[in-house]
Short mmCIF file of C-alpha atoms in Angstrom, two decimals:
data_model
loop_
_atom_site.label_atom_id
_atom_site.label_comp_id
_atom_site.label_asym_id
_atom_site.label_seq_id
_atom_site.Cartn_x
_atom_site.Cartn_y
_atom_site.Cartn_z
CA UNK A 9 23.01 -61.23 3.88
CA UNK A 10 19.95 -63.62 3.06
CA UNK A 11 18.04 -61.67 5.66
CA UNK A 12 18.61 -58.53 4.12
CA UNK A 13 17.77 -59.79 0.72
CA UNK A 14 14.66 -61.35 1.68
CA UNK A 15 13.69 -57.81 3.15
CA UNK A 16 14.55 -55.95 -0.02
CA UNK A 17 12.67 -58.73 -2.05
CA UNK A 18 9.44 -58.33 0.42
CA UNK A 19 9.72 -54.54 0.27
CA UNK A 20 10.28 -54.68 -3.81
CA UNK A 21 6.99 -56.62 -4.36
CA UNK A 22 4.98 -55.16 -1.75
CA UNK A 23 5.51 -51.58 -2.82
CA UNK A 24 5.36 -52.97 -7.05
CA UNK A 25 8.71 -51.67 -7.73
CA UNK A 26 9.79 -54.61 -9.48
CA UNK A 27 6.63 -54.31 -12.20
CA UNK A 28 7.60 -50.74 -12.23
CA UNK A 29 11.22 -50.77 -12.95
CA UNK A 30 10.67 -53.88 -15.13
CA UNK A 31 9.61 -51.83 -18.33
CA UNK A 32 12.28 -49.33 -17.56
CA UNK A 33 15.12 -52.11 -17.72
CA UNK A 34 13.66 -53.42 -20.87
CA UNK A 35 13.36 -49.66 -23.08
CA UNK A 36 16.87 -48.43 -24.19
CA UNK A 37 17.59 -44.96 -25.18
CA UNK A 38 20.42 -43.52 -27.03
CA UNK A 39 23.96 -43.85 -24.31
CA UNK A 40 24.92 -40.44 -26.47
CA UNK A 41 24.16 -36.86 -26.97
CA UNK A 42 23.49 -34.24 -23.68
CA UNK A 43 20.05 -33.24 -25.25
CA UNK A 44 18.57 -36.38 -23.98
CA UNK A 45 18.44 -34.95 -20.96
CA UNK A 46 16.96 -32.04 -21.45
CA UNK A 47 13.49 -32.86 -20.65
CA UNK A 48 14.24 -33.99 -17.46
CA UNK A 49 16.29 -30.68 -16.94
CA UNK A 50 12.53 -28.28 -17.98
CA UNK A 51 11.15 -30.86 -15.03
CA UNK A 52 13.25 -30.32 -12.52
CA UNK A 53 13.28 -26.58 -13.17
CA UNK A 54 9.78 -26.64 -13.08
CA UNK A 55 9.93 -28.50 -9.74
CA UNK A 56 12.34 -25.44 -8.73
CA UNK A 57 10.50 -22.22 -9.81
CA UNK A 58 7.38 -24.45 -7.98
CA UNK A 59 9.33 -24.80 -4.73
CA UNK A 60 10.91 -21.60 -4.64
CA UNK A 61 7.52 -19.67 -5.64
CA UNK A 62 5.39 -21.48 -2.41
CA UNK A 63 8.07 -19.89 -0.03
CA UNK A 64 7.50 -16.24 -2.00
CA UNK A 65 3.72 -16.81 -2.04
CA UNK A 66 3.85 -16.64 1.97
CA UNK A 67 5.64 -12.94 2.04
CA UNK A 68 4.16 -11.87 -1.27
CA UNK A 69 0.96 -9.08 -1.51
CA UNK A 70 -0.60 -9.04 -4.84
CA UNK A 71 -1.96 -5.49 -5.46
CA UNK A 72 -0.17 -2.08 -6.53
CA UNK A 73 0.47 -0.89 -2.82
CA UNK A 74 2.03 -3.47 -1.36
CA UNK A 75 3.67 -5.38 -3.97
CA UNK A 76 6.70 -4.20 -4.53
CA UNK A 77 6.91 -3.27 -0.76
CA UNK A 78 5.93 -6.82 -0.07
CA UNK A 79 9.00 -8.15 -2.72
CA UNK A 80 11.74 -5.43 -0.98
CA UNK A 81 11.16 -7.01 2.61
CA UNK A 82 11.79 -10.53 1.07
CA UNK A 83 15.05 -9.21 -0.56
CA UNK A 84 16.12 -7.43 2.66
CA UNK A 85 14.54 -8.88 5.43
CA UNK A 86 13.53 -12.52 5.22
CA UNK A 87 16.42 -15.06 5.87
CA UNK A 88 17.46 -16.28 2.69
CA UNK A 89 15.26 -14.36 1.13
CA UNK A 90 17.02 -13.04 -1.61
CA UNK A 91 18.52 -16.28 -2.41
CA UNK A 92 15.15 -18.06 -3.06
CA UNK A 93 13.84 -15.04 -4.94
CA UNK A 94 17.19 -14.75 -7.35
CA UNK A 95 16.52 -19.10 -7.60
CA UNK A 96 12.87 -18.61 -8.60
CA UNK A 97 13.81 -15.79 -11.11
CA UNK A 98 16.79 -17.69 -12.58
CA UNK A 99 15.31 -21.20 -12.59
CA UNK A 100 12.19 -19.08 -14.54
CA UNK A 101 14.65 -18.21 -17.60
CA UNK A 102 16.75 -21.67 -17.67
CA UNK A 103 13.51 -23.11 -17.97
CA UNK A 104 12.51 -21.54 -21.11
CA UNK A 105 15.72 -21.77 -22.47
CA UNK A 106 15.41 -25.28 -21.77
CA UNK A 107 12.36 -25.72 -23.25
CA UNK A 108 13.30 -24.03 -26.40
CA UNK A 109 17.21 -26.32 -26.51
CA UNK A 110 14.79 -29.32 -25.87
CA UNK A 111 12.53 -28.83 -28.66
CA UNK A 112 15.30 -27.69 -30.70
CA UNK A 113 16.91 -31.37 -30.01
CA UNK A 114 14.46 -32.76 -31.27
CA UNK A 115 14.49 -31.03 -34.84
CA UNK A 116 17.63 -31.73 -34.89
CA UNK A 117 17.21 -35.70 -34.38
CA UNK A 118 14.25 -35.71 -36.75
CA UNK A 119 12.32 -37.18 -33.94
CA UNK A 120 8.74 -34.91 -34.38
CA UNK A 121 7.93 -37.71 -37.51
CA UNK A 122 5.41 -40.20 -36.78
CA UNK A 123 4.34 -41.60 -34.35
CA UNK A 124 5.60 -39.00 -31.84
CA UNK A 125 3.20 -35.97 -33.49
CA UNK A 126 1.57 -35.45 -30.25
CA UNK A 127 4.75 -35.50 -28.57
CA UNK A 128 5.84 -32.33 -30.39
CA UNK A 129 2.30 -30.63 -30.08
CA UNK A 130 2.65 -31.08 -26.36
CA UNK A 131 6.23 -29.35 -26.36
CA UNK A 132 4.95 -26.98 -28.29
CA UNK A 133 1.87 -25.89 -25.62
CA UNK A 134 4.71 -26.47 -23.16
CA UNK A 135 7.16 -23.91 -24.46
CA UNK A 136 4.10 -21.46 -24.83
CA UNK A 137 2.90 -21.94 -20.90
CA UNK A 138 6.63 -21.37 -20.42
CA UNK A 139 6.62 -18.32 -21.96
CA UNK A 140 3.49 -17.35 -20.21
CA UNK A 141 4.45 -18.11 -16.84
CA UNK A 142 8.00 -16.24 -17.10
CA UNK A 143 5.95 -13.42 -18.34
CA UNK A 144 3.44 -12.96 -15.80
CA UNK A 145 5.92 -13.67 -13.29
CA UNK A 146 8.15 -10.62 -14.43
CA UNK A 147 5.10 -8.39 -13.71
CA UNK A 148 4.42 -9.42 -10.35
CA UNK A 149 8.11 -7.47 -8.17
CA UNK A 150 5.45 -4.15 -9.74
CA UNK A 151 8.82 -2.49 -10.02
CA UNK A 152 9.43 0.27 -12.52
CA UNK A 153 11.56 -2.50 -14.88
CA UNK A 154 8.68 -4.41 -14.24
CA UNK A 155 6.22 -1.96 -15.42
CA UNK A 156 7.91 -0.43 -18.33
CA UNK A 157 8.36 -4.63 -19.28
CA UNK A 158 4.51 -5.42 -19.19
CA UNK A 159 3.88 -2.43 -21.07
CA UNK A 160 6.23 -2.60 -24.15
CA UNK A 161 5.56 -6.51 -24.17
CA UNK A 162 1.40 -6.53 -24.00
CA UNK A 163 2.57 -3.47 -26.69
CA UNK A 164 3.81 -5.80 -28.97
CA UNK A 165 0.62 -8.03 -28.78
CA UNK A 166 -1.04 -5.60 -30.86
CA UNK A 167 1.12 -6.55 -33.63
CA UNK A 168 -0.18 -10.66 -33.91
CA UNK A 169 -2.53 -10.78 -36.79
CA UNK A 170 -6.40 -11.28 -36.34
CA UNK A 171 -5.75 -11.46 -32.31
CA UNK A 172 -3.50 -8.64 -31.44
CA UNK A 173 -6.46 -6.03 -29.87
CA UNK A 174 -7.85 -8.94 -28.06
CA UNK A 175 -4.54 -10.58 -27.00
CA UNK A 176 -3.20 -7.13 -25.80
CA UNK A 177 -6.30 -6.33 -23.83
CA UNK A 178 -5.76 -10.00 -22.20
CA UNK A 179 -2.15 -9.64 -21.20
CA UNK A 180 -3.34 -6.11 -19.88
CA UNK A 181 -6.78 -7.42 -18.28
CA UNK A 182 -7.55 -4.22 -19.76
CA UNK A 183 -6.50 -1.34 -21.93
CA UNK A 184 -3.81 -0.21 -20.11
CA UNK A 185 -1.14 -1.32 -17.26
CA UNK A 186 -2.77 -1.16 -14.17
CA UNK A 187 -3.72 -2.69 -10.99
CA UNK A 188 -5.86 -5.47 -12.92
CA UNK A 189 -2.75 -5.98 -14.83
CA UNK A 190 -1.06 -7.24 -11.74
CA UNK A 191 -4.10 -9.22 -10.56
CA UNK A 192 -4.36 -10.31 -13.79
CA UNK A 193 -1.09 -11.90 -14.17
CA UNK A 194 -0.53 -12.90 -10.34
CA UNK A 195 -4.05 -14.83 -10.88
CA UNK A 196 -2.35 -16.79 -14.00
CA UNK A 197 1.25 -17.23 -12.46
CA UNK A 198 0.24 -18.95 -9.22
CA UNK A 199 -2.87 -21.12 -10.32
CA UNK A 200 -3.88 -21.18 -14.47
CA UNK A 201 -0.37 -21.52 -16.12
CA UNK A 202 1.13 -24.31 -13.16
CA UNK A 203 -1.88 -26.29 -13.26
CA UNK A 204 -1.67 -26.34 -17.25
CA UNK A 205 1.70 -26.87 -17.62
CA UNK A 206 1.59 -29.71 -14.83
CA UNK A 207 -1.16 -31.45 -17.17
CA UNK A 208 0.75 -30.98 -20.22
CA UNK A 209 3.48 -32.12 -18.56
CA UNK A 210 1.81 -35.31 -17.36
CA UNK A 211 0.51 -35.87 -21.03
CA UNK A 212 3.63 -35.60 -22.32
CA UNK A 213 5.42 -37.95 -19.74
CA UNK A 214 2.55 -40.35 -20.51
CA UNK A 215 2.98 -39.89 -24.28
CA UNK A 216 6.98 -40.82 -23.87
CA UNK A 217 6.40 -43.68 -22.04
CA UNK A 218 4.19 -45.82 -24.32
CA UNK A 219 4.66 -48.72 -25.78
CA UNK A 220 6.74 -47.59 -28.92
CA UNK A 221 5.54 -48.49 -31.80
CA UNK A 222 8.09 -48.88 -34.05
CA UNK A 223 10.29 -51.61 -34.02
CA UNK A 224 13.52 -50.16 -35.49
CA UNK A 225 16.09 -50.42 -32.89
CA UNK A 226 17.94 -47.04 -31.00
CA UNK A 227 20.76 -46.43 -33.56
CA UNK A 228 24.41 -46.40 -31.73
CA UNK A 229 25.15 -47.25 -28.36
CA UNK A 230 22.50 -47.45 -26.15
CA UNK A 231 21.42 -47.91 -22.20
CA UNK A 232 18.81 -49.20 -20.25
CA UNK A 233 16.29 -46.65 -19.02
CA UNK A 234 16.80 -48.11 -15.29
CA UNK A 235 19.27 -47.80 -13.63
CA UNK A 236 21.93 -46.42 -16.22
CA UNK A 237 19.94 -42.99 -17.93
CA UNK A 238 18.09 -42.58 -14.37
CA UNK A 239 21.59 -42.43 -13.19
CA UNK A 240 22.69 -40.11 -15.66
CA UNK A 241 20.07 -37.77 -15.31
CA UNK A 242 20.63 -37.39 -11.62
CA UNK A 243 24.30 -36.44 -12.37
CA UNK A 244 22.69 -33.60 -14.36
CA UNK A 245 19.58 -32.58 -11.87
CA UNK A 246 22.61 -32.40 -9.78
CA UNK A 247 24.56 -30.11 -12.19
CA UNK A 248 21.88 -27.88 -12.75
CA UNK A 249 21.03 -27.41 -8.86
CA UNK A 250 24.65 -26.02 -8.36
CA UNK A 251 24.14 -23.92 -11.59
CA UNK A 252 21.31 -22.40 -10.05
CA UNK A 253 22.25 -21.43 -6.93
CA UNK A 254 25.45 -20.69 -7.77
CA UNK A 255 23.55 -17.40 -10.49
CA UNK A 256 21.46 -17.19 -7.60
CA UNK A 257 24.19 -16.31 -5.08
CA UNK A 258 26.47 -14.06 -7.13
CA UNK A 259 24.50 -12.90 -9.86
CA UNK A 260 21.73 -10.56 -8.15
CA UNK A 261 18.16 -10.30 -9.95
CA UNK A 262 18.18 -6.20 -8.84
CA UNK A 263 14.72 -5.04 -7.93
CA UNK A 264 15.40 -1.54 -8.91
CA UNK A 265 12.88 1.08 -8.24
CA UNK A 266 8.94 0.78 -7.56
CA UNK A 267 6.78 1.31 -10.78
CA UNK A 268 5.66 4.66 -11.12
CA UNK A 269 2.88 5.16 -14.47
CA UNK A 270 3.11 8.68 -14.69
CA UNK A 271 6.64 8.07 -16.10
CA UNK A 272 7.15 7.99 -19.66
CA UNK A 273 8.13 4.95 -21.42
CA UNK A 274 12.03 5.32 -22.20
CA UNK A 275 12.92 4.83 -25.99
CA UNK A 276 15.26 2.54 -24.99
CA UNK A 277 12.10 0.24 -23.18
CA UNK A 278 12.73 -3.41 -23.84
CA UNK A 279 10.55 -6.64 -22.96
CA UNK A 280 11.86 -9.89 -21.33
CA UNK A 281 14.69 -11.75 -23.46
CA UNK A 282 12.41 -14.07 -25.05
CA UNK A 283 10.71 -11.37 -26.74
CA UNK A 284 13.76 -9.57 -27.83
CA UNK A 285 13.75 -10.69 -31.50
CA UNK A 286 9.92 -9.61 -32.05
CA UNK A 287 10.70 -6.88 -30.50
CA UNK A 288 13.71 -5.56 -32.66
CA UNK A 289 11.23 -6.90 -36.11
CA UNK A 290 8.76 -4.53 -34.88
CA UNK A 291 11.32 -1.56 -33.78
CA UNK A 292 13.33 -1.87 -37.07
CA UNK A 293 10.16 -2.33 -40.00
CA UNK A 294 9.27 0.63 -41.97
CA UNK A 295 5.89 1.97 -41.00
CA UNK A 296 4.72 1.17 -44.29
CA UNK A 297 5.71 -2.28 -46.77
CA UNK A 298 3.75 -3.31 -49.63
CA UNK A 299 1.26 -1.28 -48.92
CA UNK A 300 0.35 -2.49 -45.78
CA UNK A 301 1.55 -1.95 -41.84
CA UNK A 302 5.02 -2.71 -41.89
CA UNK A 303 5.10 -4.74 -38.17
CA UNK A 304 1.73 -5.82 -38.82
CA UNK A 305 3.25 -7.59 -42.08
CA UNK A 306 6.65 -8.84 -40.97
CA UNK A 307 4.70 -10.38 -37.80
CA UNK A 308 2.66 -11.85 -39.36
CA UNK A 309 4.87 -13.65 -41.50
CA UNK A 310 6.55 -14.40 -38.22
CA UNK A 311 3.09 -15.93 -37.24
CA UNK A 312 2.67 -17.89 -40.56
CA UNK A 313 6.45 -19.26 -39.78
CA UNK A 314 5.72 -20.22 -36.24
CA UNK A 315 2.21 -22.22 -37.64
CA UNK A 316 4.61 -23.95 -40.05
CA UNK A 317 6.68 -24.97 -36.94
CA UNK A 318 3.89 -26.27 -35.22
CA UNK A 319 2.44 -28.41 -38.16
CA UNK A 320 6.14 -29.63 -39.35
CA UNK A 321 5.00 -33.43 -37.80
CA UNK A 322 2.41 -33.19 -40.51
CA UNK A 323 4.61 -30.76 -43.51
CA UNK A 324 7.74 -33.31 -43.08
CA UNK A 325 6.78 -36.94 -42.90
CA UNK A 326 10.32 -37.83 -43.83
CA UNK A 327 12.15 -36.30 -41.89
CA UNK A 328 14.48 -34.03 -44.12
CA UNK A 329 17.77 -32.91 -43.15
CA UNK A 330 17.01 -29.73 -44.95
CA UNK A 331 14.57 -29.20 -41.57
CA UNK A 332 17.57 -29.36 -39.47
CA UNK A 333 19.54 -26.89 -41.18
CA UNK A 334 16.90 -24.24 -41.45
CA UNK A 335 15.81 -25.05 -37.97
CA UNK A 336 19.61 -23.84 -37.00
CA UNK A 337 19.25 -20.71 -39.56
CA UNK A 338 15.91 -20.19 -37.58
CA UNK A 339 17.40 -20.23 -34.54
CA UNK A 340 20.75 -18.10 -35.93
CA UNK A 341 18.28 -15.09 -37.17
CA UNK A 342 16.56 -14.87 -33.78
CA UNK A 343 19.69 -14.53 -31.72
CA UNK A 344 21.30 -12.25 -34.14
CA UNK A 345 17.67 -9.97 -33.78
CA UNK A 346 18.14 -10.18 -30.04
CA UNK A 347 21.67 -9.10 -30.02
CA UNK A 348 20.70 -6.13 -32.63
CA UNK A 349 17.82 -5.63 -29.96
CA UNK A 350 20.44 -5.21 -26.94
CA UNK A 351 22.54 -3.05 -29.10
#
């Protein structure tokens, strides 16, 4: 028994563990509330679609030809195939629903107020690489959903005040959907948007872990970082890995037929989920409101909210609860736009 512990000892301050853990044992974070570990969920879903999408890089062709030739012989031919695509697709949507729950959370606990401003920006770039990366991603199968999704989404680009002409041409890499589209966003999905969200994440990890500066106690019950939350959060990595590939197995992401531009864009053309609720503002405004584009209007007081979001560090010193509840109306009005979108 001594043996052994003189082995673990020699191992513990060879390797530094001990000065490593050491800080962990002495921080203490709240022993309450499921959105605490949400940020370690976006990781690991990160880690996931990262995983999953080096195993589809190997079988994947990234032009107009082959792509969605390239996607249909890892869905019907390549062992497990399916399964890692329907992962990397899933994991890509739990992720930015994650994000979004996560930064949520965090309204909710009043915990953007100083000094964790840069905390918040960083979620905030986070959730917008999110976006990005789920985006270009749902381009790349070059199917016809795929298609008629990069279309009415870059579409809707046009709308953003001041930026729209040159944001749509971006998402586009041109004026219209075509083969640079798909090299366009293949170029961002496997190299820009990972390597900027992996810095961002690393900045935010960084910003979580120093020294705090306050010197109020957690409020409640609380644990010790190590081993009791690293434990916890395990239990949920492990929670969320069944989730995962239990969608993944029964719940098919269908590849549907291969994009075909000489079709007309149905009526009925939607963009991914996350874009639902601009989508139905710009689909349901009058052509015309006080005198001025109706879309161009009601985005861009969607734009002037979403800039209020991103300053509220700065806007509510405080804390209000008032923030809270209109962060939950916030969040009510989009869903209910999404459903209406769906409908």
């Amino acid at each position: 028994m001594e043996a052994g512990g003189r082995r673990t000892g020699w191992l513990a301050d060879r390797s530094g563990w001990s000065d490593l853990v050491r800080p962990l044992e002495a921080r203490r974070v709240s022993a309450t509330g499921f959105d605490r570990y949400l940020g370690g969920i976006t990781l690991l879903l990160f880690l996931i679609e990262v995983a999953s999408g080096i195993l589809l890089l190997l079988y994947y062709k990234p032009d107009t030809v082959q792509a969605y030739a390239s996607v249909g012989r890892i869905v019907g031919e390549i062992p497990y195939g399916n399964l890692i695509r329907n992962v990397h697709a899933w994991s890509s949507d739990l992720f930015v629903a994650s994000l979004g729950g996560h930064l949520l959370s965090v309204v909710l606990r009043r915990a953007y107020r100083a000094p964790y401003e840069l905390r918040w920006l960083s979620g905030i770039v986070l959730l917008a690489i999110g976006i990005g990366l789920a985006f270009t991603g749902a381009v790349l199968p070059w199917s016809q959903k795929a298609y008629v999704q990069a279309r009415v989404g870059s579409e809707l680009a046009r709308y953003v005040p001041v930026l729209g002409d040159w944001l749509h041409r971006f998402l586009r890499g041109g004026d219209e959907v075509t083969s640079a589209t798909l090299q366009h966003a293949f170029g961002f999905h496997v190299a820009v948007l990972p390597a900027a969200l992996s810095l961002f994440f690393a900045v935010h990890v960084v910003l979580l872990m120093r020294k705090r500066e306050e010197t109020a106690p957690v409020e409640g019950a609380s644990i010790p970082v190590y081993p009791d939350f690293i434990i916890r959060q395990a239990a949920a990595w492990t929670g969320v890995v069944v989730a995962v590939i239990t969608l993944a197995t029964f719940s098919d992401r269908l590849l549907g037929s291969p994009a075909d531009p000489r079709m007309a864009t149905p009526s009925d053309a939607r963009p991914p989920w996350y874009f639902l609720w601009f989508h139905q503002i710009v689909a349901s405004s009058s052509r015309d409101l006080l005198g001025v584009n109706g879309p161009k209007f009601l985005v861009g007081t969607a734009c002037l909210l979403g800039a209020l979001v991103v300053g509220l560090p700065f806007l509510d010193r405080r804390g209000w609860k008032v923030t809270a509840y209109l962060a939950l109306v916030l969040v009510f009005v989009l869903v209910v736009l999404s459903v209406n979108a769906l409908s």
